PDB file of C-alpha atoms in Angstrom:
ATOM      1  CA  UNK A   1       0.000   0.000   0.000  1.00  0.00           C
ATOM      2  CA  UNK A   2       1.534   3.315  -1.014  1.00  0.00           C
ATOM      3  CA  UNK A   3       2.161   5.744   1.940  1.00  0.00           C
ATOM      4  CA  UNK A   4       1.246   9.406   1.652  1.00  0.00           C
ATOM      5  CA  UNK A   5       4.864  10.826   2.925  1.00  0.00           C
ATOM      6  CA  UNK A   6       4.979  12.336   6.326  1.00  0.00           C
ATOM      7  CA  UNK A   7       4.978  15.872   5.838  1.00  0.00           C
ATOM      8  CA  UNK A   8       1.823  15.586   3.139  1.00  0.00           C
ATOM      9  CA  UNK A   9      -0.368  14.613   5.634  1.00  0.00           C
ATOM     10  CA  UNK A  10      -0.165  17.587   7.425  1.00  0.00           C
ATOM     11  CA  UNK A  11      -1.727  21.369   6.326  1.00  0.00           C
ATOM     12  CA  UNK A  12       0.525  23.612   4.582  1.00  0.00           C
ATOM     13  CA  UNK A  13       0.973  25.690   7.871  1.00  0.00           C
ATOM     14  CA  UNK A  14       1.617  22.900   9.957  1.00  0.00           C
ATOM     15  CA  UNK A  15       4.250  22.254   7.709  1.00  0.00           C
ATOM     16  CA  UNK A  16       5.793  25.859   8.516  1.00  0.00           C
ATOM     17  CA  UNK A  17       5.434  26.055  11.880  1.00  0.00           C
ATOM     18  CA  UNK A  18       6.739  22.980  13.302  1.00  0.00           C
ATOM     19  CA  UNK A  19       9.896  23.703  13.391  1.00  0.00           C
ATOM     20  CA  UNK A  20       9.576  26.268  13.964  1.00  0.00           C
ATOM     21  CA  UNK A  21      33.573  24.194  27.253  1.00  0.00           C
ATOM     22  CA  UNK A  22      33.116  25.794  30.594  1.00  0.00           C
ATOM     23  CA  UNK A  23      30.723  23.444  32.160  1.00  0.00           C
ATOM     24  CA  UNK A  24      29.134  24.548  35.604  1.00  0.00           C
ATOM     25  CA  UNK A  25      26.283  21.959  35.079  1.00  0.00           C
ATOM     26  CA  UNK A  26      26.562  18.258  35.636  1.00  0.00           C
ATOM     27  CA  UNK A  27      25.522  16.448  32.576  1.00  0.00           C
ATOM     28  CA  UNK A  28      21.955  15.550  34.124  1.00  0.00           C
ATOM     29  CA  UNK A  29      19.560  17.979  35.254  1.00  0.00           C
ATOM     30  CA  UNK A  30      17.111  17.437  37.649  1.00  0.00           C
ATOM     31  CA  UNK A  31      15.130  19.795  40.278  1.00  0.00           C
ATOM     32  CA  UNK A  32      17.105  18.564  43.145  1.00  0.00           C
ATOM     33  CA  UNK A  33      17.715  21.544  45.349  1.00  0.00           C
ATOM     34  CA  UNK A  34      20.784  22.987  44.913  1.00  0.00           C
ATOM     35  CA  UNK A  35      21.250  25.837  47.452  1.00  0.00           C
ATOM     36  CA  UNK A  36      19.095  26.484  50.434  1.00  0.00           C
ATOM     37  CA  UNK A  37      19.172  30.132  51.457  1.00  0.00           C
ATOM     38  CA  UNK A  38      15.820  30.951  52.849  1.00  0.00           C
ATOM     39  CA  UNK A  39      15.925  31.061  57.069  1.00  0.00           C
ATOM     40  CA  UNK A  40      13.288  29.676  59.447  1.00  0.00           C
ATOM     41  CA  UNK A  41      12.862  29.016  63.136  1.00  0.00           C
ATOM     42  CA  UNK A  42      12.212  25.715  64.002  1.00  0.00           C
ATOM     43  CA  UNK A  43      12.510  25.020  67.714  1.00  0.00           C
ATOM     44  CA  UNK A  44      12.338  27.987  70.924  1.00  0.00           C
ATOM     45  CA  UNK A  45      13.643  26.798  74.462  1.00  0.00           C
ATOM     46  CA  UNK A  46      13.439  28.230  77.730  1.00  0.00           C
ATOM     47  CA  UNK A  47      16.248  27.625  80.135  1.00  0.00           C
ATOM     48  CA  UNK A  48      15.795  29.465  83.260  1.00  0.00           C
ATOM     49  CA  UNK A  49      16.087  33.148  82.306  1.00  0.00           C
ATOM     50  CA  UNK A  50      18.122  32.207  78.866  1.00  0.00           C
ATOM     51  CA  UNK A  51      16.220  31.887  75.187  1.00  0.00           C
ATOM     52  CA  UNK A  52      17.955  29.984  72.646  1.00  0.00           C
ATOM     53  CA  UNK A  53      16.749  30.267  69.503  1.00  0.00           C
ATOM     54  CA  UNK A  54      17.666  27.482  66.468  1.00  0.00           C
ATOM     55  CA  UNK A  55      17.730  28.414  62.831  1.00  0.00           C
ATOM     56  CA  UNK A  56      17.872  26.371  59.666  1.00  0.00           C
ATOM     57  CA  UNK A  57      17.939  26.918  56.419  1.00  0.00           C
ATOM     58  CA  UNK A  58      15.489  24.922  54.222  1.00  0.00           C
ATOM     59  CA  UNK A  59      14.208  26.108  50.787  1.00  0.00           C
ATOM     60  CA  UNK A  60      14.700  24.562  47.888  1.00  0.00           C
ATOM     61  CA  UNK A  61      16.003  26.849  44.314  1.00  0.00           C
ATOM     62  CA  UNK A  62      15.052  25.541  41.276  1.00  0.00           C
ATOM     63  CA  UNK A  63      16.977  25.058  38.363  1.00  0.00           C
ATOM     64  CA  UNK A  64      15.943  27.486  35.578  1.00  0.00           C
ATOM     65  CA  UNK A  65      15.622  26.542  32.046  1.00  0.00           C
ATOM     66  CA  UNK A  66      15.904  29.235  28.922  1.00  0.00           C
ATOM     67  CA  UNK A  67      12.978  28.549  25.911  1.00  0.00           C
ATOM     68  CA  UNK A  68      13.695  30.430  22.910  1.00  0.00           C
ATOM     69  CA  UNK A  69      10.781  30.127  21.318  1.00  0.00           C
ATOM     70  CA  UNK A  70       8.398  29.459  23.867  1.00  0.00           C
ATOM     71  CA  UNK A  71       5.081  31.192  22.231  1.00  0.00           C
ATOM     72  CA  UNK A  72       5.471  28.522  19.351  1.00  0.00           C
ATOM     73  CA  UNK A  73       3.245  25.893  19.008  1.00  0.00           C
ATOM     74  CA  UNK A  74       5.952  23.110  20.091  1.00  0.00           C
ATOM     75  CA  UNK A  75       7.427  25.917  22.548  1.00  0.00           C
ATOM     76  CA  UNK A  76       4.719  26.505  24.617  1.00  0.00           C
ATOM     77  CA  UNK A  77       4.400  23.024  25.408  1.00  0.00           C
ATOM     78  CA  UNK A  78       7.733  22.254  26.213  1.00  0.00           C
ATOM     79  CA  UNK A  79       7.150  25.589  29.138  1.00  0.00           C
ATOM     80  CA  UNK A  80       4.209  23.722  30.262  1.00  0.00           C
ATOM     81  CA  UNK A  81       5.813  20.333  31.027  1.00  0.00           C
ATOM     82  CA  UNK A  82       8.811  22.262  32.060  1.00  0.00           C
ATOM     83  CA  UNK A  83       7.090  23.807  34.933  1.00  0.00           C
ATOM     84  CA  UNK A  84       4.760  20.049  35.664  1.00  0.00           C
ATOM     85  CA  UNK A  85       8.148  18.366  36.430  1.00  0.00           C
ATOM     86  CA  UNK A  86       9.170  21.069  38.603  1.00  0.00           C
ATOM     87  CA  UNK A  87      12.008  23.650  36.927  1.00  0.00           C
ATOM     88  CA  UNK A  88      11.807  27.168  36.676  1.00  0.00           C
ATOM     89  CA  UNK A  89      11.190  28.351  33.006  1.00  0.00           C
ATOM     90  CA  UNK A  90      12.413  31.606  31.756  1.00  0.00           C
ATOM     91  CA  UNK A  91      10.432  32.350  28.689  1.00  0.00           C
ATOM     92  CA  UNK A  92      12.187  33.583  25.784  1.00  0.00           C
ATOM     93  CA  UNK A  93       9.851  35.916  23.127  1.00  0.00           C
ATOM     94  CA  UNK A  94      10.157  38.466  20.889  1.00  0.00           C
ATOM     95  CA  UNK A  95       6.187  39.630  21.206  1.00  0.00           C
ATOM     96  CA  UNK A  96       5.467  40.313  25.155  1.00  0.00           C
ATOM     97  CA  UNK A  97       2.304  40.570  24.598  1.00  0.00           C
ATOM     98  CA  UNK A  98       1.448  37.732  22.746  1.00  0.00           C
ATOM     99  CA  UNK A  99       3.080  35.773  25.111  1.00  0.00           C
ATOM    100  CA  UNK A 100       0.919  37.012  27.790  1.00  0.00           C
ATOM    101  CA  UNK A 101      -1.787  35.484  25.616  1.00  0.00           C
ATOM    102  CA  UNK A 102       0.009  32.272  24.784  1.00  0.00           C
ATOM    103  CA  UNK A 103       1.451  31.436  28.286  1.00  0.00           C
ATOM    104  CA  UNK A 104      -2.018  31.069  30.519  1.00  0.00           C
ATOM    105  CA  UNK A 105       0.110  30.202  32.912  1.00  0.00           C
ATOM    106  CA  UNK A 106       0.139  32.369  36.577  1.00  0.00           C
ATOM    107  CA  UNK A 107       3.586  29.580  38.133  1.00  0.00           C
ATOM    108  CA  UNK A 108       5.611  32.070  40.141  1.00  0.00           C
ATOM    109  CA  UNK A 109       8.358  29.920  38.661  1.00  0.00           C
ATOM    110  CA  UNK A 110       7.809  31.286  34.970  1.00  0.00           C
ATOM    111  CA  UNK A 111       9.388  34.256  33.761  1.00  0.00           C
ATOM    112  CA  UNK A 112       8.694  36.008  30.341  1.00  0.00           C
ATOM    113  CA  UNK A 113      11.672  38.054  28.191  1.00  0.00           C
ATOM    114  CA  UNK A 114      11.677  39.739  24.895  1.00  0.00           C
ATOM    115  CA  UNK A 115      14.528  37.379  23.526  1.00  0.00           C
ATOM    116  CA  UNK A 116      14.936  37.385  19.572  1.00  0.00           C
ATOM    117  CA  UNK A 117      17.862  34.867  18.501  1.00  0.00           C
ATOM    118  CA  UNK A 118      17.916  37.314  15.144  1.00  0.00           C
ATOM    119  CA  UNK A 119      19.521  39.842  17.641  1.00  0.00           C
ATOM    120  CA  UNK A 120      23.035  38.640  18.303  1.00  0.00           C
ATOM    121  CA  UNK A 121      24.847  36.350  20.850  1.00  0.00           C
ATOM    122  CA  UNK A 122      25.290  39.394  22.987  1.00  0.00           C
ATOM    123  CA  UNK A 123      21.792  40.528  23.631  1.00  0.00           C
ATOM    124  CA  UNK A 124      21.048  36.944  23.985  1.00  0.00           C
ATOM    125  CA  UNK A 125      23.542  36.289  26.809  1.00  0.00           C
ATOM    126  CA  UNK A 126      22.070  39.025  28.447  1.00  0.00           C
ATOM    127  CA  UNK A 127      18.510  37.917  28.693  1.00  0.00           C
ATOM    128  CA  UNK A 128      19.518  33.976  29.080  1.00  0.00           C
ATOM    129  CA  UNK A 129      21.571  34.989  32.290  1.00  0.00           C
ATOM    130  CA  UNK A 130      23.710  33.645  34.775  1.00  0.00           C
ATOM    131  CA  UNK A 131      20.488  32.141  36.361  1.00  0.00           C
ATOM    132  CA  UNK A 132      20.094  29.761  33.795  1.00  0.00           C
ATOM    133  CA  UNK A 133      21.630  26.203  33.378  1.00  0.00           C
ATOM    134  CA  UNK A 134      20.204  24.945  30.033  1.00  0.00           C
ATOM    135  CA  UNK A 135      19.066  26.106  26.743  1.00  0.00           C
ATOM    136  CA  UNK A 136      15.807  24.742  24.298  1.00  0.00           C
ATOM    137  CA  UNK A 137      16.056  25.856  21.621  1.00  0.00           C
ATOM    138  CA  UNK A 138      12.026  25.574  19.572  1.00  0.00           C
ATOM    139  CA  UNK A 139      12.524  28.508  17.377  1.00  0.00           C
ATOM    140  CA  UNK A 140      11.156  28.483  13.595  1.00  0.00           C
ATOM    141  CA  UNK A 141      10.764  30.874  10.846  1.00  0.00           C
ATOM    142  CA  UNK A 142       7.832  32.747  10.405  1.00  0.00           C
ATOM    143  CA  UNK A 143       6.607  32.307   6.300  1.00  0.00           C
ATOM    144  CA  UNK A 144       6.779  35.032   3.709  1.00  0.00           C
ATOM    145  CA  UNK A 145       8.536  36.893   1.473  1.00  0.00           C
ATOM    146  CA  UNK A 146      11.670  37.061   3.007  1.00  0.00           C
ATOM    147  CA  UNK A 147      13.735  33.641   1.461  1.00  0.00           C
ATOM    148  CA  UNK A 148      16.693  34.379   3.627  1.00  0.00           C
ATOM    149  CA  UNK A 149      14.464  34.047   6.744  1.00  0.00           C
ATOM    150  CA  UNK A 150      15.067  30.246   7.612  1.00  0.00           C
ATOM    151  CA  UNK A 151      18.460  31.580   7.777  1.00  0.00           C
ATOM    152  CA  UNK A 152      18.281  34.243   9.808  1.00  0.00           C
ATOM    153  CA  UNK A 153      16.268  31.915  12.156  1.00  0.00           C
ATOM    154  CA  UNK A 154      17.017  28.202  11.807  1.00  0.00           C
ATOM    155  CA  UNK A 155      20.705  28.953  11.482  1.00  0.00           C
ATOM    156  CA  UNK A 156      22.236  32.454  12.779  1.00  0.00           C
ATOM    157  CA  UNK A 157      19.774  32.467  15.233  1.00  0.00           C
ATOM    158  CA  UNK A 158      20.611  28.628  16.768  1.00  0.00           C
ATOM    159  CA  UNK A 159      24.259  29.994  16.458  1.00  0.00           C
ATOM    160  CA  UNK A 160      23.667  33.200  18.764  1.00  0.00           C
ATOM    161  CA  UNK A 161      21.949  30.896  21.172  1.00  0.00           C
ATOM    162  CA  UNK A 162      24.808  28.303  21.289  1.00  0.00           C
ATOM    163  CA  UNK A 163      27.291  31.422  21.312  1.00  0.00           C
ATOM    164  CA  UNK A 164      25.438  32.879  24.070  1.00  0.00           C
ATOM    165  CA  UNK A 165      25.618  30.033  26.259  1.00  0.00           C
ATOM    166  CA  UNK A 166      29.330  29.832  25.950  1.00  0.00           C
ATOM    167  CA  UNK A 167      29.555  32.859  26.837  1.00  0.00           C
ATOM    168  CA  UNK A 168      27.704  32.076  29.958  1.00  0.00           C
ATOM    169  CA  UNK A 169      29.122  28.744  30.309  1.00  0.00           C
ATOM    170  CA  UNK A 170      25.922  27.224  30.089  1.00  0.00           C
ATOM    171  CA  UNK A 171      26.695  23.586  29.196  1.00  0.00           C
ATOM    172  CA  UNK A 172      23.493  22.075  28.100  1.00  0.00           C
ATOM    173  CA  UNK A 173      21.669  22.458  24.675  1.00  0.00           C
ATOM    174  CA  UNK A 174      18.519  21.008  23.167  1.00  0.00           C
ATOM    175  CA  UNK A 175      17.408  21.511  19.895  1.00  0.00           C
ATOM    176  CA  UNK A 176      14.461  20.443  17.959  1.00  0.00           C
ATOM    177  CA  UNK A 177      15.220  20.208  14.391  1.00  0.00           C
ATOM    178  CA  UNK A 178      13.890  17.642  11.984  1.00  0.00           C
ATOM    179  CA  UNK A 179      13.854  14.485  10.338  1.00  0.00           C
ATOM    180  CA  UNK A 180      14.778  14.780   6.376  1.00  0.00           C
ATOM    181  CA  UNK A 181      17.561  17.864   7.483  1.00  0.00           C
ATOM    182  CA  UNK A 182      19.957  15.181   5.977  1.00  0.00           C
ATOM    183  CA  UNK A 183      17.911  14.393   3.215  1.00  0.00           C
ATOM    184  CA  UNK A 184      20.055  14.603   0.037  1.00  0.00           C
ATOM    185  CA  UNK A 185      23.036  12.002   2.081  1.00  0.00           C
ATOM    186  CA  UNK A 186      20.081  10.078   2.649  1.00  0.00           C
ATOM    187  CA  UNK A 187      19.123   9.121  -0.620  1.00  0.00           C
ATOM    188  CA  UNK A 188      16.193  11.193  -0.455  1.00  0.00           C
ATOM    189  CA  UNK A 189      16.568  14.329  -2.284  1.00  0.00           C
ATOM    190  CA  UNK A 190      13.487  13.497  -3.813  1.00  0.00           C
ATOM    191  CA  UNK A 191      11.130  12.974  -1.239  1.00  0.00           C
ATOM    192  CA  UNK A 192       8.219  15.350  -1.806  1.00  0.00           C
ATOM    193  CA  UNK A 193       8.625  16.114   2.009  1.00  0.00           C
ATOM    194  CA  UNK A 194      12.461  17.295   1.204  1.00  0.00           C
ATOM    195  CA  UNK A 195      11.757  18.834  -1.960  1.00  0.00           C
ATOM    196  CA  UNK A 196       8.437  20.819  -0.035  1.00  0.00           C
ATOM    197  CA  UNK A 197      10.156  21.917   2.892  1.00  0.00           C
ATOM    198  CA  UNK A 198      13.591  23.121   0.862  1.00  0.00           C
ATOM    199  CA  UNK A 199      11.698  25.231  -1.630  1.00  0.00           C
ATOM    200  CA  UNK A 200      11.366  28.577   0.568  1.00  0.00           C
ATOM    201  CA  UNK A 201      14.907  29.347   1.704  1.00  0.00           C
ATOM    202  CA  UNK A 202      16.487  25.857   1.638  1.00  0.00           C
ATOM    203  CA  UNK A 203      14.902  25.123   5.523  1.00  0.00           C
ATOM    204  CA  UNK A 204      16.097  21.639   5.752  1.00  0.00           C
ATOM    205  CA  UNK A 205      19.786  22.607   4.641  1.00  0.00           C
ATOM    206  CA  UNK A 206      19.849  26.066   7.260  1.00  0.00           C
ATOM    207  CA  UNK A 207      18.863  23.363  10.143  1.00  0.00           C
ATOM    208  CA  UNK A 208      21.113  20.647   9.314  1.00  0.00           C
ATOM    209  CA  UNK A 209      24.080  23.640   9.128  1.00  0.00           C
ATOM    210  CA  UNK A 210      23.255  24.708  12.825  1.00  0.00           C
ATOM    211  CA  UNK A 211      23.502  21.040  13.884  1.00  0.00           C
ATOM    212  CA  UNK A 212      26.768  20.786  12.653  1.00  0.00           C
ATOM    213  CA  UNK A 213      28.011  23.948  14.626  1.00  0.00           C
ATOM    214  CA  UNK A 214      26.178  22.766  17.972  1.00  0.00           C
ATOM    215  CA  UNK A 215      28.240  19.326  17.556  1.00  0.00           C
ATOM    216  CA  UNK A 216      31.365  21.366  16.892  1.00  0.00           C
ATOM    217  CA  UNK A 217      31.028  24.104  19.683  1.00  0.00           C
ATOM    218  CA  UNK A 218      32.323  21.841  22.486  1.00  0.00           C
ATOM    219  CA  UNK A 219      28.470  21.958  24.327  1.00  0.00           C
ATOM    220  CA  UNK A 220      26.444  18.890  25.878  1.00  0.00           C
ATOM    221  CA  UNK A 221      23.724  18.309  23.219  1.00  0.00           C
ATOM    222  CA  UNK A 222      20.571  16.937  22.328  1.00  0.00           C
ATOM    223  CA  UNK A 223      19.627  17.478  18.867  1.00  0.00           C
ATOM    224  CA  UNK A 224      15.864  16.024  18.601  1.00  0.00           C
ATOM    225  CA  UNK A 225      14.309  15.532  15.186  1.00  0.00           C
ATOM    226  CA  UNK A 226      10.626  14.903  14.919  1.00  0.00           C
ATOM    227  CA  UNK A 227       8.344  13.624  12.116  1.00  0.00           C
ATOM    228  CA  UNK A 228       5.538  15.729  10.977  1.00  0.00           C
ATOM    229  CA  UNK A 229       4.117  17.241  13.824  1.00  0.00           C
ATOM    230  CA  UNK A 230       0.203  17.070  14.810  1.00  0.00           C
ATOM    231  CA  UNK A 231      -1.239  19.392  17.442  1.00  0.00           C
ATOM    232  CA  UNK A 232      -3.564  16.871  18.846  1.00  0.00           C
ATOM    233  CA  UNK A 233      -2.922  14.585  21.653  1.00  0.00           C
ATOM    234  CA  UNK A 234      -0.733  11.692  20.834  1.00  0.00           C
ATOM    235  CA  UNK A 235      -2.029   8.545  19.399  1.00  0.00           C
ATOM    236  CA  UNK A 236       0.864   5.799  19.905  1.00  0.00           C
ATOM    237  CA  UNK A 237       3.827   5.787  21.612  1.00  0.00           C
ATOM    238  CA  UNK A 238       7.360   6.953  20.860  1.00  0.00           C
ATOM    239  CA  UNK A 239      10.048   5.298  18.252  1.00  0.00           C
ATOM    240  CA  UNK A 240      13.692   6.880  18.737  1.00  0.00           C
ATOM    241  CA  UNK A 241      15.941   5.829  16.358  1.00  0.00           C
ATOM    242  CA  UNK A 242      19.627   6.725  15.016  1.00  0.00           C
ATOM    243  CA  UNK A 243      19.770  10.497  13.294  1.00  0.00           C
ATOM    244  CA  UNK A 244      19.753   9.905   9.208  1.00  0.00           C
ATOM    245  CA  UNK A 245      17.445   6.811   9.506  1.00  0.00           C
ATOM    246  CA  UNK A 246      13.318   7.970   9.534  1.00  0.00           C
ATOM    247  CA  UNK A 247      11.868   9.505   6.161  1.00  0.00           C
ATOM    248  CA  UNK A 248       8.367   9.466   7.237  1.00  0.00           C
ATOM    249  CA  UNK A 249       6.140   9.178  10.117  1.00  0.00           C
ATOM    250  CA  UNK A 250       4.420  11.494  12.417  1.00  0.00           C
ATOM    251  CA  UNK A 251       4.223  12.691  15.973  1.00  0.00           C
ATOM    252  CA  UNK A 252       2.195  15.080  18.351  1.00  0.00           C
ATOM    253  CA  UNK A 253       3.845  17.924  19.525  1.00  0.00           C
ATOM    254  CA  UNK A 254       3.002  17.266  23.025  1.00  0.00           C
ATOM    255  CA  UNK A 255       5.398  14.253  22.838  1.00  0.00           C
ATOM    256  CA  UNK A 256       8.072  16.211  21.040  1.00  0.00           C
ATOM    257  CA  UNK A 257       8.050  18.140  23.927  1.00  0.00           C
ATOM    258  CA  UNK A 258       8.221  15.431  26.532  1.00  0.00           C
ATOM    259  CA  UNK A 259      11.341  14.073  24.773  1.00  0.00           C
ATOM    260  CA  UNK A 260      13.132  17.752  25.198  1.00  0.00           C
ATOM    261  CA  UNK A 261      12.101  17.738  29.008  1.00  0.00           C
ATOM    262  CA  UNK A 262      13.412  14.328  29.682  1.00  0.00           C
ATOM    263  CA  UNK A 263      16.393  14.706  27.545  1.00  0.00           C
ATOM    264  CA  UNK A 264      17.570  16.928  30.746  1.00  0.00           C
ATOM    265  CA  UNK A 265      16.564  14.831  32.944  1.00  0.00           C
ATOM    266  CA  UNK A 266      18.521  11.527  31.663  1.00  0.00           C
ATOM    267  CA  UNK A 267      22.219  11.217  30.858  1.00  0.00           C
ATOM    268  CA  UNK A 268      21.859   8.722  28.189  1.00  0.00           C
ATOM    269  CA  UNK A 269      20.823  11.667  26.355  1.00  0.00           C
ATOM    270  CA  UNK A 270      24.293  13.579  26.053  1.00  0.00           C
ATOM    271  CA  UNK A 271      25.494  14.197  22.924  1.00  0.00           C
ATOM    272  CA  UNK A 272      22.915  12.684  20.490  1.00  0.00           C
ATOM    273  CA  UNK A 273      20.921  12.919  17.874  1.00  0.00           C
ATOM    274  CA  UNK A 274      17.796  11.243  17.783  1.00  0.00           C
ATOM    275  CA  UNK A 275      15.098  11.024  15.541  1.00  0.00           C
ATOM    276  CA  UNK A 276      11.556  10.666  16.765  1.00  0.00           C
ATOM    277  CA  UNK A 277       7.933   9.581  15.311  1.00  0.00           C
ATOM    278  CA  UNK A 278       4.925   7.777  16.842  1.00  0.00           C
ATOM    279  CA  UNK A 279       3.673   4.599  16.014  1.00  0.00           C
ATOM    280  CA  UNK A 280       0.190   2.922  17.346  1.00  0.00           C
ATOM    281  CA  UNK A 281       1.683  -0.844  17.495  1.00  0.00           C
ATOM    282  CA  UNK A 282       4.808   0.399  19.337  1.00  0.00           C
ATOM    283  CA  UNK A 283       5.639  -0.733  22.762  1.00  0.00           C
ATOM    284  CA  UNK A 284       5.666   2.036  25.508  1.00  0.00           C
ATOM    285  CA  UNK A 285       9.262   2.220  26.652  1.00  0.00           C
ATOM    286  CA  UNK A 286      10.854   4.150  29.279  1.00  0.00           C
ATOM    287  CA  UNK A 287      13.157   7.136  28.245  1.00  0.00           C
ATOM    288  CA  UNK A 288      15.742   6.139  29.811  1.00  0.00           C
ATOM    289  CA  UNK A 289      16.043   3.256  27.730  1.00  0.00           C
ATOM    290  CA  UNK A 290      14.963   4.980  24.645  1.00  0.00           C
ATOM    291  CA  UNK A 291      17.849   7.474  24.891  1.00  0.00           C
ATOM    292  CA  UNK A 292      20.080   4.416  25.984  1.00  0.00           C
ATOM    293  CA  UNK A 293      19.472   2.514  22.942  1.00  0.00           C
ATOM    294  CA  UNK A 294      20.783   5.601  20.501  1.00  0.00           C
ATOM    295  CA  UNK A 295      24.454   4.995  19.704  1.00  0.00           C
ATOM    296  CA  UNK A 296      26.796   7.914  19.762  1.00  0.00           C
ATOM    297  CA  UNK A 297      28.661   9.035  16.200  1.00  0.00           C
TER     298      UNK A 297
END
């Protein structure tokens, strides 16, 4: 039976907008506490005319993750199951106000910044800040007129993020890309998918140069590439496999961004590339072992 190839399947502006070494950080994040400055009393004695009073220190500080583009349809999702497994999100937009809108979300640990990666790795350091110890990026190009705007965003922007964190020394970086960036070493130059998504401004081939710099630039990666993405609820269960190996398939965005949450979470994820779609007659497997069973290259 003939399959209808991945990104067909979708509208044309699904298409558009899916996608669109000074370490201070161990290679695994989780939201393990890792000051406590906050003071409280916890016991009062009397002893004859003396009071002693005890004082501890017990609050937990969050670990803060950077979004750059976190109003996007994959973006705001990853926030949003940022904050349910317990980091602190700073919020990366370059409308305000339309993230306002976007982000229905009142967590005291959110925090919204004008942040455009078009900007320069400068600016960018700026607003990621000291207070942050990893980067998503979930940035795409907005459609139009402009062909040189994939570039601008896809590729000189992903660069001024990863420059920005080494500026910082932020040693952590997740991407979502896509599957088909290596299309034409594939054998698939001419997969209507390829050939659609390489017409306005060469997409595909601005991604797959930005990979290449993140696994030159010395930083702890995780370069995810999803199928066509759906914005309704998933509908199977995840297949990760090797980068260069999936041509078609499919996958909800809210699962695209579960794999960028718990790519900080597990070590196995460290500098990989892994390529993700979702299948009905898969078996549910733990991500642990999903990022385990990606080999290195």
């Amino acid at each position: 039976m003939a399959v209808t190839p991945l990104f067909l399947r979708n509208s044309p502006r699904t298409l558009w907008t899916q996608h669109s070494h000074h370490s201070r950080l161990p290679t695994t994040l989780t939201t393990t506490p890792k000051t406590s400055r906050s003071l409280s009393f916890n016991s009062t004695k009397m002893e004859a005319s003396e009071i002693t009073e005890e004082v501890t220190e017990n609050v937990s500080v969050k670990k803060k993750i950077f979004v750059a583009g976190a109003t996007g349809s994959t973006g705001k999702r990853i926030v949003e199951q940022l904050l349910a497994k317990g980091f602190a999100v700073k919020a990366g937009v370059r409308d305000l106000d339309k993230a306002r809108t976007a982000l229905l979300n009142d967590s005291p640990d959110l925090q919204i910044v004008k942040a455009d990666v078009t900007e320069g790795s400068e600016k960018l350091a700026q607003v990621i800040g000291d207070d942050s110890e990893a980067v998503i990026c979930a940035t795409g190009f907005r459609p139009g007129w402009d062909l040189f705007a994939p570039w601008k965003v896809d590729n000189f922007g992903t660069v001024n993020l990863v420059e920005a964190c080494r500026k910082l020394g932020v040693n952590r970086f997740i991407l979502i890309s896509s599957i088909l960036v290596n299309g034409a070493a594939m054998g698939q130059i001419l997969n209507p998918a390829y050939i659609f998504l390489n017409v306005f401004g060469l997409t595909l081939v601005a991604k797959l140069q930005a990979e290449k710099y993140i696994r030159k630039s010395g930083i702890n990666y995780t370069i995810v590439r999803p199928g066509g993405l759906k914005n309704e609820p998933p509908t199977g269960n995840v297949v990760m496999e090797t980068e260069d190996t999936l041509y078609e398939g499919s996958i909800s965005r809210d699962q695209v961004a579960e794999v960028a949450v718990e790519a900080l979470i597990h070590s196995e994820s460290n500098y990989k590339v892994v390529e993700i779609v979702s299948r009905t007659d898969a078996p549910k497997r733990s991500y642990k072992d999903l990022f385990g069973s990606i080999k290195q290259r």
